[in-house]
Tab-separated table of C-alpha atoms and ligand atoms in Angstrom:
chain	number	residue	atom	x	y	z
A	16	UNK	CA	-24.215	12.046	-7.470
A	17	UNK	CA	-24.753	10.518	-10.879
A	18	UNK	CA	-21.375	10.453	-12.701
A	19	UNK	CA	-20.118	7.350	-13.724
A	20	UNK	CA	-16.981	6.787	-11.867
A	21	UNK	CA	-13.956	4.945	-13.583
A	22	UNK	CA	-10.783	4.128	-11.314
A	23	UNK	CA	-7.831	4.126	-13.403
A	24	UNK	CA	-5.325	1.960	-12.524
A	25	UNK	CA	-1.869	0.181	-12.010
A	26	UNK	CA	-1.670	-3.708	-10.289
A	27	UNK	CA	0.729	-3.144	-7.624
A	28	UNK	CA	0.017	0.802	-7.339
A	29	UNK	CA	-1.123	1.492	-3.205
A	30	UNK	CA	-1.992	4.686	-4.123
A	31	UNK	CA	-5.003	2.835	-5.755
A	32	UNK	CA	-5.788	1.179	-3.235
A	33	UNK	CA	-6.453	3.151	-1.182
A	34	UNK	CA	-9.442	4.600	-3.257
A	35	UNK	CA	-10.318	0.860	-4.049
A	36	UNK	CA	-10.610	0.506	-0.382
A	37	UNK	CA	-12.723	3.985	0.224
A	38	UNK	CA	-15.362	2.928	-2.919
A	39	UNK	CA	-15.696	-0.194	-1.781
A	40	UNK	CA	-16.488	0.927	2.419
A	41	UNK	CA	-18.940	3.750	0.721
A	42	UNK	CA	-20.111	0.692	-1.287
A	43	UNK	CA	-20.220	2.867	-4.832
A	44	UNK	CA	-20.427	1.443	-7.937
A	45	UNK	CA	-17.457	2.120	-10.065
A	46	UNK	CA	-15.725	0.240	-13.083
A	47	UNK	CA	-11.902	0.003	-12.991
A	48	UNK	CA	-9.209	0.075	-15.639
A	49	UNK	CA	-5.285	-1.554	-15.306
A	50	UNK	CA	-2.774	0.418	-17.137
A	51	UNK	CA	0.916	-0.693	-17.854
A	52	UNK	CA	2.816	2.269	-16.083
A	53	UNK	CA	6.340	0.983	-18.306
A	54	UNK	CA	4.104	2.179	-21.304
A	55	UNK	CA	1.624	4.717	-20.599
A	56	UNK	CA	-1.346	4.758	-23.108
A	57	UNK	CA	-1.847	8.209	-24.576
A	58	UNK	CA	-5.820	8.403	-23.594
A	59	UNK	CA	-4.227	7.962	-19.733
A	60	UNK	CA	-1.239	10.608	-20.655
A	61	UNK	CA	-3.840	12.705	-21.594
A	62	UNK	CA	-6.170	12.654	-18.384
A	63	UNK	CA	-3.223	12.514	-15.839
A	64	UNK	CA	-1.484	15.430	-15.721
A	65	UNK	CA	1.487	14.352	-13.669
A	66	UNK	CA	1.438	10.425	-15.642
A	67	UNK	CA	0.330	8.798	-12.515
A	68	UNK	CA	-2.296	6.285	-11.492
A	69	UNK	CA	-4.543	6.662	-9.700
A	70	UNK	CA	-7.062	8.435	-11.790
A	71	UNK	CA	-10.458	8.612	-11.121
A	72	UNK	CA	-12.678	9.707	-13.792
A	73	UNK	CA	-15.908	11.430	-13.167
A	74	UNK	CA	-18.065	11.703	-16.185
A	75	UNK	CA	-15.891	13.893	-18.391
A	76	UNK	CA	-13.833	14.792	-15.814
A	77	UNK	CA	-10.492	13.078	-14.608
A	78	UNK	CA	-9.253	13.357	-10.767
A	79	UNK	CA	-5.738	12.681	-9.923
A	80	UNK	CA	-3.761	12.791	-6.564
A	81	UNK	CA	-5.303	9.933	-4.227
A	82	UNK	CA	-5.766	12.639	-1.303
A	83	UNK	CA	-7.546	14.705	-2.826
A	84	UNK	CA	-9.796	11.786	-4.540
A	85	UNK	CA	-10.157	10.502	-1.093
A	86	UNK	CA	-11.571	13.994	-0.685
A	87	UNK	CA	-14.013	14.025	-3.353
A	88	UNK	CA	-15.323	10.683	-2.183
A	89	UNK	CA	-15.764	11.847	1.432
A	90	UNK	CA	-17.597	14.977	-0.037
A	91	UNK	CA	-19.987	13.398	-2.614
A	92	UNK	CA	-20.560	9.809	-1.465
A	93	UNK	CA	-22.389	8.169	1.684
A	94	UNK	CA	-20.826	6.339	4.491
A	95	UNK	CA	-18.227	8.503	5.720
A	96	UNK	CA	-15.069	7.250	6.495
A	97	UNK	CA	-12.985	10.640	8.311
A	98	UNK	CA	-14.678	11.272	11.493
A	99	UNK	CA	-16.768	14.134	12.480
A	100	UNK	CA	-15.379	15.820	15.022
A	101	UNK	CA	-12.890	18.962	13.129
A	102	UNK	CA	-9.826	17.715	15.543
A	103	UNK	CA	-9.964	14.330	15.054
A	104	UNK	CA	-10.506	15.003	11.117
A	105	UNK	CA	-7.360	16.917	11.099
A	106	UNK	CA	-5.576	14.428	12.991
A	107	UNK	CA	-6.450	11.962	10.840
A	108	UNK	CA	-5.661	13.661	7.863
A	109	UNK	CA	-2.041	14.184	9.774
A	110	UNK	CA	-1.561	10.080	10.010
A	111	UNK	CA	-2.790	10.071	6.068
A	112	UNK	CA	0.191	12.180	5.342
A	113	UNK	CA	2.868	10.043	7.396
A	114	UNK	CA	1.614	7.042	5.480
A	115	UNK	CA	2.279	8.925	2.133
A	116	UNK	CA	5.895	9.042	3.895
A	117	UNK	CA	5.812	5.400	4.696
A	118	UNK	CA	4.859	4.199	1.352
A	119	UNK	CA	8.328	6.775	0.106
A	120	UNK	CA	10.288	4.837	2.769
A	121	UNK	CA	9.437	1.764	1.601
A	122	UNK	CA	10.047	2.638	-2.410
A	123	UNK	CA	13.767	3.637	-0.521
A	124	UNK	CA	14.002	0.199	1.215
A	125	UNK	CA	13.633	-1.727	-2.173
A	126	UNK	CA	15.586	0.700	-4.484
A	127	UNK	CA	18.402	0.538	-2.022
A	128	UNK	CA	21.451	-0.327	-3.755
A	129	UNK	CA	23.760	-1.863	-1.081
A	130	UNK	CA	23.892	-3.835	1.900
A	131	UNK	CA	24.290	-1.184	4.397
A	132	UNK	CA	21.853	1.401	2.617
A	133	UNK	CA	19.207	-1.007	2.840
A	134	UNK	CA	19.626	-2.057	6.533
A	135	UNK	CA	19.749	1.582	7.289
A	136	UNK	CA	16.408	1.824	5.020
A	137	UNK	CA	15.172	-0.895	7.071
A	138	UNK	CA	16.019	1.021	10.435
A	139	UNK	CA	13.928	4.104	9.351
A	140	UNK	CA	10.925	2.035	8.397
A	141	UNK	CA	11.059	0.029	11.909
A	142	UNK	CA	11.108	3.778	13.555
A	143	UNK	CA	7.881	4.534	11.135
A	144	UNK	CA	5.998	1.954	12.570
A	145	UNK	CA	6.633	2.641	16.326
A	146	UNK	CA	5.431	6.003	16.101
A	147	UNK	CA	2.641	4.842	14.662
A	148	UNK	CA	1.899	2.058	17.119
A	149	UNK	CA	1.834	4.493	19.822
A	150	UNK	CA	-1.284	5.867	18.069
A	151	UNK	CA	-2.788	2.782	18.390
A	152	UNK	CA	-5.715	1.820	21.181
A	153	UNK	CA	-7.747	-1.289	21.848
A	154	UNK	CA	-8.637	-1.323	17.659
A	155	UNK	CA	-9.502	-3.436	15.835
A	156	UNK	CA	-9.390	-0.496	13.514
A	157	UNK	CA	-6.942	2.622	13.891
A	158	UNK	CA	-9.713	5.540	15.646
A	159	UNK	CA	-11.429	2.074	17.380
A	160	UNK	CA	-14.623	0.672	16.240
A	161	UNK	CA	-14.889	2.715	12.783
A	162	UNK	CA	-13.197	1.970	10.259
A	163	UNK	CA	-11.841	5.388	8.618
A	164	UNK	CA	-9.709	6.418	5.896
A	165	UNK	CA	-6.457	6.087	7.587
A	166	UNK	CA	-7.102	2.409	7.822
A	167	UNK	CA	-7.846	2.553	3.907
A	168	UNK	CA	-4.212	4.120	3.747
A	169	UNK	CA	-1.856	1.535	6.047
A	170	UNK	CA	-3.746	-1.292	4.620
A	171	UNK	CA	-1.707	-0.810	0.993
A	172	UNK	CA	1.155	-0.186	3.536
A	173	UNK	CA	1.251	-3.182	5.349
A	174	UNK	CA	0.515	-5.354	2.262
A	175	UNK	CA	4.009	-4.781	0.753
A	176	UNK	CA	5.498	-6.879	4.137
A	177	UNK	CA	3.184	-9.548	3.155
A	178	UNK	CA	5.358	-10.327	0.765
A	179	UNK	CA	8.401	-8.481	1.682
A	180	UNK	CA	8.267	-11.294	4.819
A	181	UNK	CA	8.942	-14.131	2.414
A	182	UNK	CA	12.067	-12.741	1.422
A	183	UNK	CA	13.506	-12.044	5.305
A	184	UNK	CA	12.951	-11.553	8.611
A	185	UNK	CA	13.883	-7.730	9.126
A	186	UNK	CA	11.949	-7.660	12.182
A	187	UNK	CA	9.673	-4.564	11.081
A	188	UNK	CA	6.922	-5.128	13.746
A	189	UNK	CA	8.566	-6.566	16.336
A	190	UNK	CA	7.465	-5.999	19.788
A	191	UNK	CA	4.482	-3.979	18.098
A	192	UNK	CA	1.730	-5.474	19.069
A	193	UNK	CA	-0.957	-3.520	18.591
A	194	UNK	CA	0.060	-2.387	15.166
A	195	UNK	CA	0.723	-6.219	14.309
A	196	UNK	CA	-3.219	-6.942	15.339
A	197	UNK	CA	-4.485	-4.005	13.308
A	198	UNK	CA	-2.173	-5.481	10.463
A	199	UNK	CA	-4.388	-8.867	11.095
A	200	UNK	CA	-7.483	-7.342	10.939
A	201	UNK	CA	-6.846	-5.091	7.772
A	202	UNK	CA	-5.249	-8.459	5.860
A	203	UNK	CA	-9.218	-9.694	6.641
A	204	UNK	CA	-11.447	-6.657	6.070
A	205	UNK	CA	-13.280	-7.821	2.496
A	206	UNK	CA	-12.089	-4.334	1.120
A	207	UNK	CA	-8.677	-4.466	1.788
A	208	UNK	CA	-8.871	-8.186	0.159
A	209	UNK	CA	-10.748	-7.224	-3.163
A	210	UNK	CA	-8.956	-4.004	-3.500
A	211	UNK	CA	-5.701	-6.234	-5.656
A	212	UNK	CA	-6.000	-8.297	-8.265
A	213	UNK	CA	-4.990	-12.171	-7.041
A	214	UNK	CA	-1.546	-12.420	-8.437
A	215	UNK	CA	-0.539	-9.596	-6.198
A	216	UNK	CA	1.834	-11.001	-4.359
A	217	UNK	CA	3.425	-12.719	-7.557
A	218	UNK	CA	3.622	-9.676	-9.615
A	219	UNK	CA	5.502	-7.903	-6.322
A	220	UNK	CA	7.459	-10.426	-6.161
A	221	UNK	CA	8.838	-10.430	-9.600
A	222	UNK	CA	9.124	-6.636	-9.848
A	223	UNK	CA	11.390	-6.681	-6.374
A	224	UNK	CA	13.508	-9.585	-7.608
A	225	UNK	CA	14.196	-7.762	-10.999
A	226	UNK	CA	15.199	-4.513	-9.897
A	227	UNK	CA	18.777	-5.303	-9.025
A	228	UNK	CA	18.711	-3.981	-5.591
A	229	UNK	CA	19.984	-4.923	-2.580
A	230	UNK	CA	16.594	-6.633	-2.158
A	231	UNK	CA	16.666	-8.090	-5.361
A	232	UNK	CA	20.034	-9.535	-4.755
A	233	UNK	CA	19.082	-11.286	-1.714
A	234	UNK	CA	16.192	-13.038	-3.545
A	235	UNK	CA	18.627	-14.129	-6.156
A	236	UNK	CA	20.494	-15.258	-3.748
A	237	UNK	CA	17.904	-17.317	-1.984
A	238	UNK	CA	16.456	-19.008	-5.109
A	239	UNK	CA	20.498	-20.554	-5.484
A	240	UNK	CA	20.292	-21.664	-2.233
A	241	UNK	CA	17.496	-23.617	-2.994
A	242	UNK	CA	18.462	-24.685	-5.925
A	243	UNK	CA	21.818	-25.983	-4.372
A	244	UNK	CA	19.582	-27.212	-1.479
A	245	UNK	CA	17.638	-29.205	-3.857
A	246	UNK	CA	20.475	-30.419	-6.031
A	247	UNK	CA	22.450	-31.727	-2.341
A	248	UNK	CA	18.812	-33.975	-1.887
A	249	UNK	CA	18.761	-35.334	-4.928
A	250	UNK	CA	22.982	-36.706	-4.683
A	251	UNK	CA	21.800	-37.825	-1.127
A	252	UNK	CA	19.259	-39.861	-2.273
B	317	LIG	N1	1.092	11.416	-4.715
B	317	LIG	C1	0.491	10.535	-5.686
B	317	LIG	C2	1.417	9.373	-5.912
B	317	LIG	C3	0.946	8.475	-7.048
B	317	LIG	C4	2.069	7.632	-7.608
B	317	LIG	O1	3.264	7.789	-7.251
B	317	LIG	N2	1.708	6.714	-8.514
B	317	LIG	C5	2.712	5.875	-9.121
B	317	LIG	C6	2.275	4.419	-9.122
B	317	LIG	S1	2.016	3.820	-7.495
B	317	LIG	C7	2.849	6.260	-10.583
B	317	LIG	O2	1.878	6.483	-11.254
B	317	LIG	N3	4.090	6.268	-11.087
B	317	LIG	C8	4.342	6.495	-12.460
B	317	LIG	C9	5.170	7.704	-12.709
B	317	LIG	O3	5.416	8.480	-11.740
B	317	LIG	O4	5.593	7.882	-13.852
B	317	LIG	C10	-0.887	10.088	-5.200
B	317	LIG	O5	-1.103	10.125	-3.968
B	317	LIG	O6	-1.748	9.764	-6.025
């Protein structure tokens, strides 16, 4: 294949990731391009039919959907990451789709607007992730020794808690121990790594704190206690 392929686009987006992740296991050369979602270019309005990243342009033509791009890589590009076998494939494909659901569940979590909303947003999430730990075997990766697309997909997942931890403890993982060692090893994988930009976690940050949420209300909240905290240890000194 000998199109020139262009990822478009957004920092924090993990539906972007996930393609990052895929081109970067098949090892294909691709260039990438941020846009600012709050104020969509017209060149992107006008390749992305629904206004959504990601894009990925081939030659003159422009992709959309990551599921289906994740497709189109698996169909045109070495080093395939679903596996062979039809059943497995399909199964796969089946855990793809729940982590599409995930990644709505957690866009419910952070947009919740009260206390109680968000703790019950916080209960369906922690029910998420023991289904999915009872898919889990002896890893590292999610089907065992090869790393597949469904890996590509929770790694974006699991990312969000990476910073989502430094806010509270809401005990997501707990007792899940086999998810919470596949979590390890995706955080590592160089793919995962490379596939956001290194203010990640600061850019996340800010965009949860500035939503006024629930969320965003307890981050408020925490930067006053530590300002208090820090104003009480300077009149003790
Ligand atoms: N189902 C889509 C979801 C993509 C999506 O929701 N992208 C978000 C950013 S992560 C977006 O572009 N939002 C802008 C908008 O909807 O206006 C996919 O899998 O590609």
């Amino acid at each position: 294949m000998t199109n020139s392929l262009t990822l478009v686009s957004h920092a924090l987006c993990p539906y972007v990731q996930r393609i990052a992740i895929a081109l970067a296991e098949k090892q294909v050369a691709h260039d990438r391009i941020t846009v600012d979602l709050a104020n969509k270019p017209d060149w992107f309005l006008a390749i992305s039919p629904l206004g959504r990243t990601p894009v990925l342009k081939v030659g003159e033509a422009a992709l959309f959907e990551s599921g289906a791009i994740l497709e189109f890589l698996e169909d045109t590009q070495a080093h395939p990451l679903h596996p062979e076998d039809p059943v497995e494939r399909a199964r796969h494909r089946a855990w793809i789709g729940f982590g599409a659901e995930i990644l709505a569940d957690i866009a419910a979590f952070y947009t919740a607007h009260g206390p109680e909303a968000l703790d019950a947003r916080a209960t369906v999430l922690r029910n998420r992730f023991r289904r999915v730990d009872a898919q889990l075997g002896e890893g590292p990766w999610f089907a065992g020794k090869q790393f597949s697309l469904v890996d590509a997909v929770y790694a974006p997942v699991f990312r969000y808690f990476d910073t989502v931890e430094q806010i509270a403890d809401f005990g997501f993982f707990a007792g899940l121990d086999k998810l919470v060692a596949w979590r390890a090893e995706l955080a590592r994988r160089p793919s995962v790594r490379a596939a956001v930009g290194a203010d990640y976690d600061a850019r996340l940050f800010d965009f949860l704190r500035n939503r006024g949420t629930a969320l965003s209300r307890m981050m408020h909240a925490d930067r006053q206690d530590a300002v208090r905290e820090a104003r009480s240890q300077v009149g003790t000194n």
